[in-house]
CSV table of C-alpha atoms in Angstrom, one decimal:
chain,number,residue,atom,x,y,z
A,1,UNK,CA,-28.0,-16.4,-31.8
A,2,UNK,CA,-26.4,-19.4,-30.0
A,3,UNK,CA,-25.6,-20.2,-26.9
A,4,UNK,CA,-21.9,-20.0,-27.9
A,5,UNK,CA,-22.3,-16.5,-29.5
A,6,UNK,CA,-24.3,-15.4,-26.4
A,7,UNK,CA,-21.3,-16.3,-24.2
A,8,UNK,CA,-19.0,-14.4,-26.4
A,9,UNK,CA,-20.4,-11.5,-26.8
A,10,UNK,CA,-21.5,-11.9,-22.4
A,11,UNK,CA,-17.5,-12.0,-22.6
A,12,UNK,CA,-17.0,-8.9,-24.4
A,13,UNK,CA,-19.9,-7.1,-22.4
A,14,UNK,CA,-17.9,-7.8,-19.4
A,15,UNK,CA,-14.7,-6.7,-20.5
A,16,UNK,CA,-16.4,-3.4,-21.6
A,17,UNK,CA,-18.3,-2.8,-17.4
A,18,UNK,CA,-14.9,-3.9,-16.4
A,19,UNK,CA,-13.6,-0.7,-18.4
A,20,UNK,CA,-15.9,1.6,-17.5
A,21,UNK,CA,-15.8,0.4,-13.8
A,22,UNK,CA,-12.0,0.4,-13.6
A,23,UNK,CA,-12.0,3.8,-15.2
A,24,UNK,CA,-14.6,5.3,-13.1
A,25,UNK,CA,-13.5,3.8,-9.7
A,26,UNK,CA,-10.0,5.5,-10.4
A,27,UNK,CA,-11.7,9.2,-11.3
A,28,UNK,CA,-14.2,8.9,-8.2
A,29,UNK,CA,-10.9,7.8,-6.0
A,30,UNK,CA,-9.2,11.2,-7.1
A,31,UNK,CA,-12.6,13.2,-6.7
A,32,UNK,CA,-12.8,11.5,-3.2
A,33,UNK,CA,-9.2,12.9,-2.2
A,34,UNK,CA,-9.8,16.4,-3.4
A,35,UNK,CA,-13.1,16.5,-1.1
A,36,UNK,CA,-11.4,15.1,1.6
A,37,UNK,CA,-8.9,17.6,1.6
A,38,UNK,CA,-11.5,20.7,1.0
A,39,UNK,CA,-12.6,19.3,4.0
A,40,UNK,CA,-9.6,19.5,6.3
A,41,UNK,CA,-9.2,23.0,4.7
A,42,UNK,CA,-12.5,24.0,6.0
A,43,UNK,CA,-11.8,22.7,9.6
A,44,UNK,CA,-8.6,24.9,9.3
A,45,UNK,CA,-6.9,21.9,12.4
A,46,UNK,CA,-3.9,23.7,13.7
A,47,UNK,CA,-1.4,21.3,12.8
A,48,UNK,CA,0.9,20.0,16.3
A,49,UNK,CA,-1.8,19.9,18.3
A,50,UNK,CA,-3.6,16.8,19.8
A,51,UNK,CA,-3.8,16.9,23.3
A,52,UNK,CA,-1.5,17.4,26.8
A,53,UNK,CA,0.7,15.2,27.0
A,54,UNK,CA,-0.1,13.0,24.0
A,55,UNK,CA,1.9,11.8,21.3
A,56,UNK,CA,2.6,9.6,18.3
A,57,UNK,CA,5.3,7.1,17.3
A,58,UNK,CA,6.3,7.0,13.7
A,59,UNK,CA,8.2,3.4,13.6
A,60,UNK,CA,10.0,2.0,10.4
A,61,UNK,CA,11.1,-1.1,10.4
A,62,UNK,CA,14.7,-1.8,8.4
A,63,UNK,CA,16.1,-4.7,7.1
A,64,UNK,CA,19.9,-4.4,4.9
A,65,UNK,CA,18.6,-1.1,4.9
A,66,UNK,CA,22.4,0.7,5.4
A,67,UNK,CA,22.5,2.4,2.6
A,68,UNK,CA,19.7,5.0,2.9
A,69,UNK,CA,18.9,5.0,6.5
A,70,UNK,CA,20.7,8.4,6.8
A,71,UNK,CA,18.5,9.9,4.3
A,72,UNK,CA,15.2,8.4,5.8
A,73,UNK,CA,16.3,9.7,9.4
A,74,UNK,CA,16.7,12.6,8.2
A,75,UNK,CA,13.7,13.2,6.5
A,76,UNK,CA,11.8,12.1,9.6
A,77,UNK,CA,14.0,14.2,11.9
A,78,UNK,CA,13.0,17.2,9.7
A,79,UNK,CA,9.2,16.6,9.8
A,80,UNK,CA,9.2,16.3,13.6
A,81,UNK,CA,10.5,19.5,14.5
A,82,UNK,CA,7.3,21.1,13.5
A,83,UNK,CA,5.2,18.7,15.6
A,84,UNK,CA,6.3,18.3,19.5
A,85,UNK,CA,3.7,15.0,19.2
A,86,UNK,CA,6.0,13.0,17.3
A,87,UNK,CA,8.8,10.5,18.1
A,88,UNK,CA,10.7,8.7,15.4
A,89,UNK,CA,11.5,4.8,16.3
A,90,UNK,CA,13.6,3.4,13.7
A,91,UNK,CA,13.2,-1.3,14.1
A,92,UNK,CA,15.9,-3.4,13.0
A,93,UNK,CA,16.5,-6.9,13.3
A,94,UNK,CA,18.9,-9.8,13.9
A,95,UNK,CA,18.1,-11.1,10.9
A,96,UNK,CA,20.8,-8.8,8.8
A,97,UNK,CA,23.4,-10.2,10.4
A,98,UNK,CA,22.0,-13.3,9.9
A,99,UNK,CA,21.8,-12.7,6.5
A,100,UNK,CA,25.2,-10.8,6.4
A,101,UNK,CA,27.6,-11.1,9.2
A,102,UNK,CA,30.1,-8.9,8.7
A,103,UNK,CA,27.4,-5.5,7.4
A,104,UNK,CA,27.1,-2.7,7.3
A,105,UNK,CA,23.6,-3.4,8.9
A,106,UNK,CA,21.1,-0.5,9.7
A,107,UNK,CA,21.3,-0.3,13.1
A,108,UNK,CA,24.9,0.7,12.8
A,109,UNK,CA,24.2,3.3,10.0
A,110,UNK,CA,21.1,5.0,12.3
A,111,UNK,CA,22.9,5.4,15.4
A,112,UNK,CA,26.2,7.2,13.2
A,113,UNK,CA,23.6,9.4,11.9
A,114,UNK,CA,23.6,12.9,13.8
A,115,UNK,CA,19.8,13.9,13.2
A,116,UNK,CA,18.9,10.3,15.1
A,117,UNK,CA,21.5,11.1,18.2
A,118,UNK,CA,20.2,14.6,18.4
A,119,UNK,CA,16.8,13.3,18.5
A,120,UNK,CA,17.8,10.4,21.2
A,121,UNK,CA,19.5,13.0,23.5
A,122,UNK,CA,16.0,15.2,23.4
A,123,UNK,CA,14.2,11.8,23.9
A,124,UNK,CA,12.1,11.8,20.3
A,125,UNK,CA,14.0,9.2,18.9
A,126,UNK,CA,14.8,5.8,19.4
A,127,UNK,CA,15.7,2.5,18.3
A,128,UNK,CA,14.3,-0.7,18.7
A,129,UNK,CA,16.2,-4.1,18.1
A,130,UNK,CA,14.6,-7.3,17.6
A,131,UNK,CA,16.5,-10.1,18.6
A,132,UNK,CA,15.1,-13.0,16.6
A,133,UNK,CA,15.7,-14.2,12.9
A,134,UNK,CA,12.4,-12.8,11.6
A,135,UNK,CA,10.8,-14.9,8.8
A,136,UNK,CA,8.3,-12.1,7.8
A,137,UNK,CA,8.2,-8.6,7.5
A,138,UNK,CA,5.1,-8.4,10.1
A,139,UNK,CA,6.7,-10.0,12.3
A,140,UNK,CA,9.8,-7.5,13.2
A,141,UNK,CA,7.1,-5.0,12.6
A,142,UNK,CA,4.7,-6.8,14.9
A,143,UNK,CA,6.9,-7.2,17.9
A,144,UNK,CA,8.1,-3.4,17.8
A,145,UNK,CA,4.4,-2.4,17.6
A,146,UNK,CA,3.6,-4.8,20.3
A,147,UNK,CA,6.5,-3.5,22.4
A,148,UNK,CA,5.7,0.6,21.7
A,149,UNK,CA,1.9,-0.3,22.8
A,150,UNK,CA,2.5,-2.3,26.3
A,151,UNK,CA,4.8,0.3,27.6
A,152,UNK,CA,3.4,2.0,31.0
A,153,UNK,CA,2.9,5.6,29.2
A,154,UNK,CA,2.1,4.1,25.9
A,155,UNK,CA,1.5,6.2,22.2
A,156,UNK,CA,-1.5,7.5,22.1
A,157,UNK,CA,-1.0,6.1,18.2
A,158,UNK,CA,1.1,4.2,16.1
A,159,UNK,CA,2.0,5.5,12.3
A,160,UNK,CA,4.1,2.9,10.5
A,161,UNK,CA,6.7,4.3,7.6
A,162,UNK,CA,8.2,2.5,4.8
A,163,UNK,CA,12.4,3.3,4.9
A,164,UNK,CA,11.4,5.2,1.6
A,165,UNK,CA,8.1,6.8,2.4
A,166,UNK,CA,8.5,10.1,2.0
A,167,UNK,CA,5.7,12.9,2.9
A,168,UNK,CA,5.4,16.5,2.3
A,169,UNK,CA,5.0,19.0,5.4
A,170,UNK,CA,1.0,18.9,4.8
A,171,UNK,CA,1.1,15.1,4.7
A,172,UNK,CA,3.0,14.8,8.2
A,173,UNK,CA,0.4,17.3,9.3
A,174,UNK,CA,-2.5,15.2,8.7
A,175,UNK,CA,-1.2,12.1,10.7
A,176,UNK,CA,-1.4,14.6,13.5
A,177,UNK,CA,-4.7,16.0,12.5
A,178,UNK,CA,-6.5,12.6,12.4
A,179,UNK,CA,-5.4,12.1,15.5
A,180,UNK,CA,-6.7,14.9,17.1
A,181,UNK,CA,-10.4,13.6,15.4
A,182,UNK,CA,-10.0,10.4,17.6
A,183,UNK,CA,-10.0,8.1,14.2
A,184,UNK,CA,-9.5,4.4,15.0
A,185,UNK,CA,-7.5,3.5,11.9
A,186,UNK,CA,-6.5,5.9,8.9
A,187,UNK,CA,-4.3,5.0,6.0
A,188,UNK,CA,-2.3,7.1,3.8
A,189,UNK,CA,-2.1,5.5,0.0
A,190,UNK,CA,1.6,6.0,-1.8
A,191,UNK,CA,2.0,7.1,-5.2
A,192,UNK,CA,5.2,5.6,-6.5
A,193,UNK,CA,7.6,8.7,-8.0
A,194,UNK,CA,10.2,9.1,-5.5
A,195,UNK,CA,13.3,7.3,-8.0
A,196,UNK,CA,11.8,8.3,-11.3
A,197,UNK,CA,15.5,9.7,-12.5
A,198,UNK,CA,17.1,6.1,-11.6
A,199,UNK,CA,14.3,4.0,-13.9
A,200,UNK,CA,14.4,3.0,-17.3
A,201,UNK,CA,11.1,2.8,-19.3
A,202,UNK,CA,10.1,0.0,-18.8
A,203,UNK,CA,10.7,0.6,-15.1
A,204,UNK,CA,9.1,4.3,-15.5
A,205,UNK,CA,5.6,2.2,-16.6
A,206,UNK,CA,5.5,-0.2,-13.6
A,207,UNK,CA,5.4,2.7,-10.9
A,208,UNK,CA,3.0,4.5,-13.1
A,209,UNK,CA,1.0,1.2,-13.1
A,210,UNK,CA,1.5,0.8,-9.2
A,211,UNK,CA,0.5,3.8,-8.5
A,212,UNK,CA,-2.4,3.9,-10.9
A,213,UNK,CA,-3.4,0.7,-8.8
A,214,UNK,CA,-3.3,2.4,-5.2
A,215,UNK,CA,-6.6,5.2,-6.8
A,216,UNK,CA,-8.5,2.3,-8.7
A,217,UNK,CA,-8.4,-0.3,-6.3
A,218,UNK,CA,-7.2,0.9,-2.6
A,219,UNK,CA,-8.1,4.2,-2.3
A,220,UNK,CA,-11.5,3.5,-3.8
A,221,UNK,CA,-12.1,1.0,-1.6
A,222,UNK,CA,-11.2,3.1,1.7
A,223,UNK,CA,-13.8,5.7,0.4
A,224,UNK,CA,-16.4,3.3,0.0
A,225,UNK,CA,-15.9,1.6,3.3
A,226,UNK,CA,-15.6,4.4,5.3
A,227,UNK,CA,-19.3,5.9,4.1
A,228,UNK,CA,-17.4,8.4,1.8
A,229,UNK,CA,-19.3,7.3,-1.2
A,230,UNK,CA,-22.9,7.2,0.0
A,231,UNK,CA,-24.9,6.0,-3.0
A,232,UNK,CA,-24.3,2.6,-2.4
A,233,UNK,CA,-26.4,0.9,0.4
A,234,UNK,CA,-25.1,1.3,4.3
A,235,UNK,CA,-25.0,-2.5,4.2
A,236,UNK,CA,-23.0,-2.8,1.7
A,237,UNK,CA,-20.5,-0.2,2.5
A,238,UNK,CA,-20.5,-2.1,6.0
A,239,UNK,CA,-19.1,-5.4,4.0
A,240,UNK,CA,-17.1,-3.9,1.5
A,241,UNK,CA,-13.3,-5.4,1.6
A,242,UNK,CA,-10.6,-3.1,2.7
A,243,UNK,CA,-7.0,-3.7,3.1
A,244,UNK,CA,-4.2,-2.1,5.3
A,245,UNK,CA,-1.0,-1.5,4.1
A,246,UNK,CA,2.5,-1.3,5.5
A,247,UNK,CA,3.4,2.0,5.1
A,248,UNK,CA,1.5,4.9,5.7
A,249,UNK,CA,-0.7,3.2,8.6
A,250,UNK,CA,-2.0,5.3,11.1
A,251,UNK,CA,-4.1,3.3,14.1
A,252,UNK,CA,-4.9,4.2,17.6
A,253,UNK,CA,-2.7,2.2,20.3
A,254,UNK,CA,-6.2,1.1,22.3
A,255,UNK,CA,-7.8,-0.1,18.6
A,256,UNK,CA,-4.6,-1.9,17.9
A,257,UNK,CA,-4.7,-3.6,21.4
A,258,UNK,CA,-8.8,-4.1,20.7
A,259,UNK,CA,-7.6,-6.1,17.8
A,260,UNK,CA,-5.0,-8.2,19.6
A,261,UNK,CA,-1.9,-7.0,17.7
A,262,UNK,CA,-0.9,-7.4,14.0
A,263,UNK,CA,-1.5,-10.5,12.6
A,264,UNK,CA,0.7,-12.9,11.7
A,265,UNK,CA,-0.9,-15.5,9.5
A,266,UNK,CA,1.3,-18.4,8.7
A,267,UNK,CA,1.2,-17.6,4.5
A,268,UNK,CA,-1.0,-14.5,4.0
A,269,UNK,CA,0.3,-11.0,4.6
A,270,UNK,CA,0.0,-9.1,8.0
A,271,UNK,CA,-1.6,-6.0,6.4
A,272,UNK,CA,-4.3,-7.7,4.1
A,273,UNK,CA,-5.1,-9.7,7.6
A,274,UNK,CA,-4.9,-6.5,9.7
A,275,UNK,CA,-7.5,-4.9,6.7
A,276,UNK,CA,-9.8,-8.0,7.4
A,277,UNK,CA,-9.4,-7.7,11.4
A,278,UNK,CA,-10.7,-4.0,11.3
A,279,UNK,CA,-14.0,-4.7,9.2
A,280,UNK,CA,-14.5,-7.8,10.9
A,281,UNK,CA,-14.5,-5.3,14.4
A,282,UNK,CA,-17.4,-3.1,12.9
A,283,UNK,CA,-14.7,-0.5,12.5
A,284,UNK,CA,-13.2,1.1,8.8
A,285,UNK,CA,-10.3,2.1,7.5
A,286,UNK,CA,-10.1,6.3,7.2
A,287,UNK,CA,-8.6,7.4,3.7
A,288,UNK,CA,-5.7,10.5,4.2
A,289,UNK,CA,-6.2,13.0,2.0
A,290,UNK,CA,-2.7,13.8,1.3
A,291,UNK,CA,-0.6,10.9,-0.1
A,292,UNK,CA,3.1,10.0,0.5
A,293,UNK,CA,5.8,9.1,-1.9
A,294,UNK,CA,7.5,5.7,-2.4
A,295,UNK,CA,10.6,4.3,-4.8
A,296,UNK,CA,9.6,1.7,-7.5
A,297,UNK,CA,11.2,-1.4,-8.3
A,298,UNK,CA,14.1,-1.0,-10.2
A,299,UNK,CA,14.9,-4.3,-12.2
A,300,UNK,CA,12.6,-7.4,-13.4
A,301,UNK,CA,14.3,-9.0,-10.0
A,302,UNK,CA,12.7,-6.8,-7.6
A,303,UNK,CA,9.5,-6.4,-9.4
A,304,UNK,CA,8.9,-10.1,-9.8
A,305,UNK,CA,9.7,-10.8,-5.9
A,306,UNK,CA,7.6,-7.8,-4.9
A,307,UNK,CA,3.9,-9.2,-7.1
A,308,UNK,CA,5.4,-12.5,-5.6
A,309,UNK,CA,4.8,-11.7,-2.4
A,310,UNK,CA,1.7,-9.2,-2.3
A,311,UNK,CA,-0.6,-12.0,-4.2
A,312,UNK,CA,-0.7,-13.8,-1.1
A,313,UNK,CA,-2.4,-10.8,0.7
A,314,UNK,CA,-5.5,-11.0,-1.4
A,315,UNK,CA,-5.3,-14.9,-2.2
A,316,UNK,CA,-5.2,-16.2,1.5
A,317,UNK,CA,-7.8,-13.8,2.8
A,318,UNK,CA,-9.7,-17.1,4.1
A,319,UNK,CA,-6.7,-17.4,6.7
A,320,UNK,CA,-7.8,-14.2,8.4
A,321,UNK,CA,-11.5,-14.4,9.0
A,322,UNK,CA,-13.3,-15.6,12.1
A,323,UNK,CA,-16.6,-14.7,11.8
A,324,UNK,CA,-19.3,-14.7,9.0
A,325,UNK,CA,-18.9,-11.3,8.4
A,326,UNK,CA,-15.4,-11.9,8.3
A,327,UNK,CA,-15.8,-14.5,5.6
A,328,UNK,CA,-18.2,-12.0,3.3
A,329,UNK,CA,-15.0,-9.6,3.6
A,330,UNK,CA,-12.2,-11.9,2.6
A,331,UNK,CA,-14.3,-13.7,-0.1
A,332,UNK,CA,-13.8,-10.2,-1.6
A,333,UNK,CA,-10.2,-10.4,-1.2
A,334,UNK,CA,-9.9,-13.8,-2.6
A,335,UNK,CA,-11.7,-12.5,-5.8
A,336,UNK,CA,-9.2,-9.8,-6.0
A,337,UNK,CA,-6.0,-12.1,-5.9
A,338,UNK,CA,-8.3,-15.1,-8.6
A,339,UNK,CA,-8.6,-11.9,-10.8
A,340,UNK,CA,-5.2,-11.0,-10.9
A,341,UNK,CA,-4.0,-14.2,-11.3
A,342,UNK,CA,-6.1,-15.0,-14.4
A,343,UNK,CA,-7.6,-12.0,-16.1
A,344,UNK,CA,-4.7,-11.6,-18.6
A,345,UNK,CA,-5.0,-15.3,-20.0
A,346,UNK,CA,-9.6,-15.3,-19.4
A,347,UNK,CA,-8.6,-11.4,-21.4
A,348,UNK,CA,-6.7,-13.1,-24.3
A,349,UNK,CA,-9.0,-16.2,-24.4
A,350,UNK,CA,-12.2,-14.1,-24.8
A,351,UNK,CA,-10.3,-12.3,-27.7
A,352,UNK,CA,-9.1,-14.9,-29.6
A,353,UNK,CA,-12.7,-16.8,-29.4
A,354,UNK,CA,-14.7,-13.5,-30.1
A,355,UNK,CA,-15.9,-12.5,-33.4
A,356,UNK,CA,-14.8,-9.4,-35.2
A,357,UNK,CA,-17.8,-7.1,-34.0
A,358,UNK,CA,-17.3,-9.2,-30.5
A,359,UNK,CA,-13.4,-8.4,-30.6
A,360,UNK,CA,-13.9,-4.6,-30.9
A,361,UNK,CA,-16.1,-4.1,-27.7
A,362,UNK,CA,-13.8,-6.2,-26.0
A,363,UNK,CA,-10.4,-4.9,-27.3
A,364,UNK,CA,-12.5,-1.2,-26.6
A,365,UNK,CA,-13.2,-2.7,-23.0
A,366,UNK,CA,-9.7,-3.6,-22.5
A,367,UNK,CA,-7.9,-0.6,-23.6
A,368,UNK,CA,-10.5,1.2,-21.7
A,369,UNK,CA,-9.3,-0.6,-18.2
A,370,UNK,CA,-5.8,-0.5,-19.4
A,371,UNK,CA,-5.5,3.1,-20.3
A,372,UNK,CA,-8.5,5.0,-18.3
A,373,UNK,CA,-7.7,4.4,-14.5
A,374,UNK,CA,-4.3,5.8,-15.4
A,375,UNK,CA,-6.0,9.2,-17.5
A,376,UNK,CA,-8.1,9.7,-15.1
A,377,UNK,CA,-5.2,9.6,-11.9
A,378,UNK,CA,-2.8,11.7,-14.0
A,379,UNK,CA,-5.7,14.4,-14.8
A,380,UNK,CA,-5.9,15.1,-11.2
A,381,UNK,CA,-2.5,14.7,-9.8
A,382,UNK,CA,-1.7,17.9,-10.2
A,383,UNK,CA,-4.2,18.7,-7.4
A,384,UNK,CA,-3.6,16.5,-5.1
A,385,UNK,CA,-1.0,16.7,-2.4
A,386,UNK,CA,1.9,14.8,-2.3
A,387,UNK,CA,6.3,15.8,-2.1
A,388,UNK,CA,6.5,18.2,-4.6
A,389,UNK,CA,10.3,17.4,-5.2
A,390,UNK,CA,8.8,14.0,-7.0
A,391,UNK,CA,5.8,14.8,-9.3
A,392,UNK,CA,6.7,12.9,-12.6
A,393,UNK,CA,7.7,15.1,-15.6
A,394,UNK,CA,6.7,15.0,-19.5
A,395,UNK,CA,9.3,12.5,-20.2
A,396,UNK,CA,8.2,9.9,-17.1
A,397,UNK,CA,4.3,10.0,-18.3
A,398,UNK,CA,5.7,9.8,-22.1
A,399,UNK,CA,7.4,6.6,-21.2
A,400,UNK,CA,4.3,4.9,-18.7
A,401,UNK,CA,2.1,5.6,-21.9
A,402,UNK,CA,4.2,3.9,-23.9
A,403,UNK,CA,5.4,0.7,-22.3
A,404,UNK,CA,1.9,0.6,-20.3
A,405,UNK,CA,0.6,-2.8,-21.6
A,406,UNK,CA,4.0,-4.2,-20.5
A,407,UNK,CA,3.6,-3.5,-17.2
A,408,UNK,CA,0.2,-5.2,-17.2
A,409,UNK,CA,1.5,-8.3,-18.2
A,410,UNK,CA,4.6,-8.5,-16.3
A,411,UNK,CA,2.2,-7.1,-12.7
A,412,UNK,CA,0.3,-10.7,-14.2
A,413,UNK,CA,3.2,-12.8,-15.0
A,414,UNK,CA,4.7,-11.9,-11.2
A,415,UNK,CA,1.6,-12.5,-9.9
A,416,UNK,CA,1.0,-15.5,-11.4
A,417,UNK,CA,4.4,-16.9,-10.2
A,418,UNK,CA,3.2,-15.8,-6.4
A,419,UNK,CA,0.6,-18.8,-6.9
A,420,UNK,CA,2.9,-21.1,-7.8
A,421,UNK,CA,4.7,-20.6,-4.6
A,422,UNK,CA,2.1,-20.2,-2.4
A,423,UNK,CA,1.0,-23.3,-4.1
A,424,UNK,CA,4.1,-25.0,-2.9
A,425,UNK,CA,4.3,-23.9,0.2
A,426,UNK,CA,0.7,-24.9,1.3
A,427,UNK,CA,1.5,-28.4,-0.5
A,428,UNK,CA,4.5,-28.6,1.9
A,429,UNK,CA,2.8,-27.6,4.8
A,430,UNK,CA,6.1,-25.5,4.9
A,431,UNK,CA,6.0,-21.0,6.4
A,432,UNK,CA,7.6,-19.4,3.8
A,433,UNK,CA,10.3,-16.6,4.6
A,434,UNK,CA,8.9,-13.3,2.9
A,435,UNK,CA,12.0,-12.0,0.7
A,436,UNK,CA,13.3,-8.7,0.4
A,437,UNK,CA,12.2,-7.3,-2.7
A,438,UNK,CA,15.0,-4.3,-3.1
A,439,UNK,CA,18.3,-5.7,-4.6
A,440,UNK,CA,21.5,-3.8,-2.8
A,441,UNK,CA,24.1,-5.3,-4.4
């Protein structure tokens, strides 16, 4: 055998371990979950209670977000009834009218809303304005967090919300749970079901494929770093890359002020950084057990703004470390985003150049990481907690079967156009302004 064959059939191995890793990593994310929440069961937490005179803000941040700002202060109105601990602040920023002077803007939509005035009069809501043009997402979200935490009686923590996160009662509980444990940061990973009835099928695929991505990737790496997954080596769990995310976000005010504040790296993403931050602080990042619900993209548009922009979380990890530690954790990062950029064209190379022996194990390999993270999530969704209202039927799962390996290569191909830009923008020297991914007219 020559070195040439070697090398191809090295490729093919390696597509097969990526397989099997993929595939496992997704089935030990749902086991992980369903232990976590036998767990919570057994502590049998009354939910509501923390401590005298504590509480927690839930804040969401809005941007041209008028026409379903009703339904998400609704929905958080709702939740907080059952837990005196909670307050609500909805953030919005000068930047919609901005963007669009004459509306309707959110702010204007909240404050007509009567669950939000009810909650202002009984002081558990409120709203937050910032005045600036805000370039990035983190850093509306950044001030209000800033703003919440420097007050003289400030949250005790800080849960941040997506405007279409939504959680079932179990899942609300939880945030108040893990904050009677004393965690320093928690995170609560989305599936992505909540506008199933509005998608096509192609469209139906990509939140499949999203959501199949939060158990193989992020919620597998919260278990890992947070000691949940204890045959692997305490130093290595110490190390292992983990990344915040937007939504979902539960960390104490006194971490957050330990940390100095959100980042705001001039072309990474806040969360990734934030992620980074926490590891580099000895500290981990807790998984939920429950998980909330979040709306896909609904056109090509959306969904190639949306890969756009999260490529630059992982690719610019070596923006948010400062230490050597820091560096071990964002090389990881960086290998994510290199990955995602190039594994579909490295995937298509290896199969083109591969004998026919050599192509099965890859093709085996590659259908194996395509298809098996996805089995293995939707084999144990059924036990895992999320809103109920949203669990995908026959038709949904029929459809992300189908049109699967589309979603792949469009997840790559949006991806891939994220590089080009960030590409541009470092050549440039020039911030870029983080787009909003959700088309509303």
């Amino acid at each position: 055998m020559n070195s040439s064959d070697r090398a191809r059939w090295a490729a093919a191995g390696v597509m097969l371990v990526n397989g099997v890793w993929s595939t496992w990593c997704a089935h030990a994310a749902v086991g992980g979950l369903r232990q976590r929440a036998g767990q919570r069961e057994s502590v049998r937490f009354e939910p509501g209670r923390v401590a005298t005179d504590s509480y927690i803000v839930v804040v969401v941040p809005m941007l041209h977000e008028a026409d379903r700002a009703a339904g998400c202060v609704d929905h958080w109105c709702k939740l907080l009834g059952d837990h005196p601990e909670l307050r609500l602040c909805v953030v919005t920023t000068a930047r919609e009218r901005h963007e669009r002077l004459n509306g309707p803007h959110s702010w204007d939509a909240v404050t007509a809303t009567a669950s939000f005035r009810h909650g202002a009069a009984a002081g558990r809501a409120e709203l937050l304005h910032y005045p600036g043009v805000n370039r990035t997402y983190g850093e509306q979200l950044g001030w209000a967090l800033d703003v919440l935490s420097s007050r003289p009686a400030p949250p005790d923590y800080l849960y941040v919300a997506n405007i279409d996160s939504r959680l079932s009662p179990h899942g609300c509980a939880e945030i108040v749970e893990l904050a009677a444990t004393g965690v320093p940061v928690a995170q609560q990973s989305s599936v992505f079901f909540g506008n199933l009835d509005d998608l096509g099928p192609v469209a139906t695929a990509e939140a499949f494929y999203q959501s199949r991505w939060s158990f193989e990737h992020e919620i597998f790496r919260y278990l890992v770093g947070s000691g949940h997954l204890r045959w692997l080596p305490g130093w290595v769990r110490s190390i292992w890359y983990q990344h915040t995310v937007g939504h979902g976000l539960l960390i104490a005010t006194n971490t957050y002020r330990r940390l100095g504040g959100l980042p705001r790296p001039r072309f990474g993403l806040e969360d990734a950084a934030l992620g980074v931050s926490v590891r580099e602080a000895g500290l981990h990042v807790h998984p939920f057990s429950t998980l909330e619900c979040g709306d896909a993209p609904r056109s090509a548009r959306e969904l190639a703004r949306q890969r756009s922009t999260w490529i630059r979380g992982p690719l610019c990890s070596s923006e948010y470390a400062r230490t050597r530690r820091g560096n071990l954790i964002a090389a990881q990062g960086t290998y994510g985003g290199l990955k995602w950029a190039l594994a579909v064209p490295a995937q298509v190379i290896a199969l083109i150049v591969a004998s026919p022996r050599q192509r099965v194990v890859a093709t085996t390999g590659w259908l194996l990481a395509l298809y098996g993270p996805l089995i293995a999530m939707l084999a144990g969704l059924r036990r895992l907690d999320f809103p109920s209202d949203y669990r995908p039927r026959r038709r949904d799962i029929t459809y992300a079967m189908m049109y699967y390996p589309v979603a792949a290569v469009s997840c790559w191909a949006g991806g891939l156009r994220g590089v080009g830009l960030l590409i541009g923008d470092l050549a440039r020297g020039r911030t870029p302004i983080q787009p909003r991914t959700r088309e509303t007219e």
